[in-house]
Amino acid sequence: GAAAVATTLAATHPAHAQQRPNILWIYSDDHAQNAISAYGGRLASAAPTPNIDRIAREGVLFRNSFVTNAICGPCRAVVLTGLHSHLNGFRDNSCRFDGSQETFPKLLRQNGYQTALFGKWHLVTDPTGFDTWAVLPGQGDYYNPDFITPAGRERVEGYVTDIITDKALHWLHHDRDGDKPFMLMVQHKAPHREWLPGPKHLATYEEVIFPEPETLFDDYAGRGTAAREQDMTIAKTMRPGPDLKLWGEEDRDTPPYKNFFGRMNDEQRTAWEAAYQARNETFRTANLQGDDLVRFKYQCYMKDYLRCIASVDDNVGRVLDYLEKTGLDKNTVVFYSSDQSFYLGEHGWFDKRFIYEESLRTPLVARWPGVIPPGTEITPMVQNLDCAQTFLDIAGIPAPDRMQGLSMLPLMQGAQPETWRTSIYYHYYEGEGKVHNVYKHYGVRTERYKLAFFYTLNEWEFYDLEKDPHEMKNAYDDPDYADQVRELKAELARLRERYKVPEDEA
Ligand code: SGN
Ligand code: CA
């Protein structure tokens, strides 16, 4: 249990006898695993992330890290509470987080940690459990964003990813209580839609042609209604104006245009217009259609998305440098993760929501000098559900029995626990008729197989991830898989019972 681990750590790592470890949680928004070079993948050499990779190289990379419900607010609520959505109450982005419930920041704070939060929050109610906080209202803005603090609302000049980091570094430098361990959450807005790069990276990747995913022109023939009827394709859903900054004169009076450029100062605006002029020219003169248009949109999307990530990575580097310069690195566990992963053209899509691999996964790397052996790679399946218990375990605080995850700390220390989960449970609730029109579904994934039930459609899907890693052919009705389907249905029922899913919850 937690106490035993804490004792072991204190014995093997003398610093902990004096002070419990600090916890630094850097959490971005919609950062695809496929856009972190440490994970490999097709973008790794074209758009490297050296600072995030540094965490993995000096620490651990979770190869199979998943979420429970691939949408923003719900993921954040799961991280805070260690409870699935049906128990923490935050099922979709229209919910309000009940800040009176037990969360890991509260428990750390009650147990002598100084706690702080900067950046995206997106849980509607004010943060609870933090000594200091400054959060973006809702999604927040990329340029000259407003922040909400206990003292009210303030506008801060600059680029959001830099500002969130500035706030965190300022807090570490001036407001940290040296007599207490700290838990600091640095939560970036980037690289969320509409992917506005910062001033330093407006021209980054300008000449790069990014490799396309194999499934960019997926026609969904092998899947069900949900895959066909979603509204998240690069071809149809992605808007040339607001999403790709392909502005015509006629766009200049539309709300998104006013929204972005209305916030920029003259200098930011001038730099922006100059950087996007060539893209606009090409688009206007080329008159692209069909697949060529999709290819062009994909390249624009990748450039902007990866530019946003370049700023995130730079700012991860600033934080790591500060920790090293001050010696804080030695007793600080640094995590980097994202609320969920994201489609980068796979299946022709952007956005998330589906139980399919690209959005079910999320990046997770961590560094803890002297405790995590450098270059560790972990393959057992972990979930964002495990974060709260992991943080409590690191701090030597027993986790409430009610929490539903597992501490990842033994894995991080290189242990091979005899028992670990062999399946994960997933439930996406936002549903049809809402933004991106992804039908509600729940399901189970094991190391090899995945079963999903789109219950408002009464449609099942089953995939053999070994034979069909891109999930192109629903094998639910394939007689060769009858045994596996039956076994996964039983496993799904077991998981719903174990996680106390109410009977009437679809
Ligand atoms: C906005 C975006 C969507 C996105 C949701 C949820 N549209 O509505 O593309 O799926 O947020 O994102 S936008 O035109 O406003 O960019 S989440 O990360 O907050 O869950
Ligand atoms: Ca998100």
XYZ file of N, CA, C and O and ligand atoms in Angstrom, residues 29-30 72 76 192 339-340 352, ligand 2:
33
model
N -3.988 20.266 -23.886
C -5.366 20.042 -24.325
C -5.374 19.506 -25.750
O -4.991 20.210 -26.681
N -5.772 18.257 -25.926
C -5.865 17.658 -27.261
C -4.505 17.376 -27.905
O -4.375 17.438 -29.137
N -12.905 16.824 -22.981
C -12.119 17.657 -22.070
C -12.525 17.631 -20.597
O -11.817 17.106 -19.738
N -10.698 15.850 -17.112
C -10.147 16.641 -16.002
C -10.781 16.221 -14.678
O -10.111 16.125 -13.649
N -5.406 23.086 -28.582
C -6.846 22.975 -28.892
C -7.222 23.768 -30.155
O -6.599 24.777 -30.465
N -5.311 16.004 -21.849
C -6.623 15.503 -21.404
C -7.029 14.271 -22.213
O -7.534 13.308 -21.668
N -6.825 14.306 -23.488
C -6.918 13.097 -24.326
C -6.069 13.333 -25.553
O -5.558 14.421 -25.775
N -11.874 14.158 -31.255
C -11.596 13.031 -30.343
C -12.865 12.217 -30.108
O -13.426 11.677 -31.019
Ca -9.403 18.473 -24.854
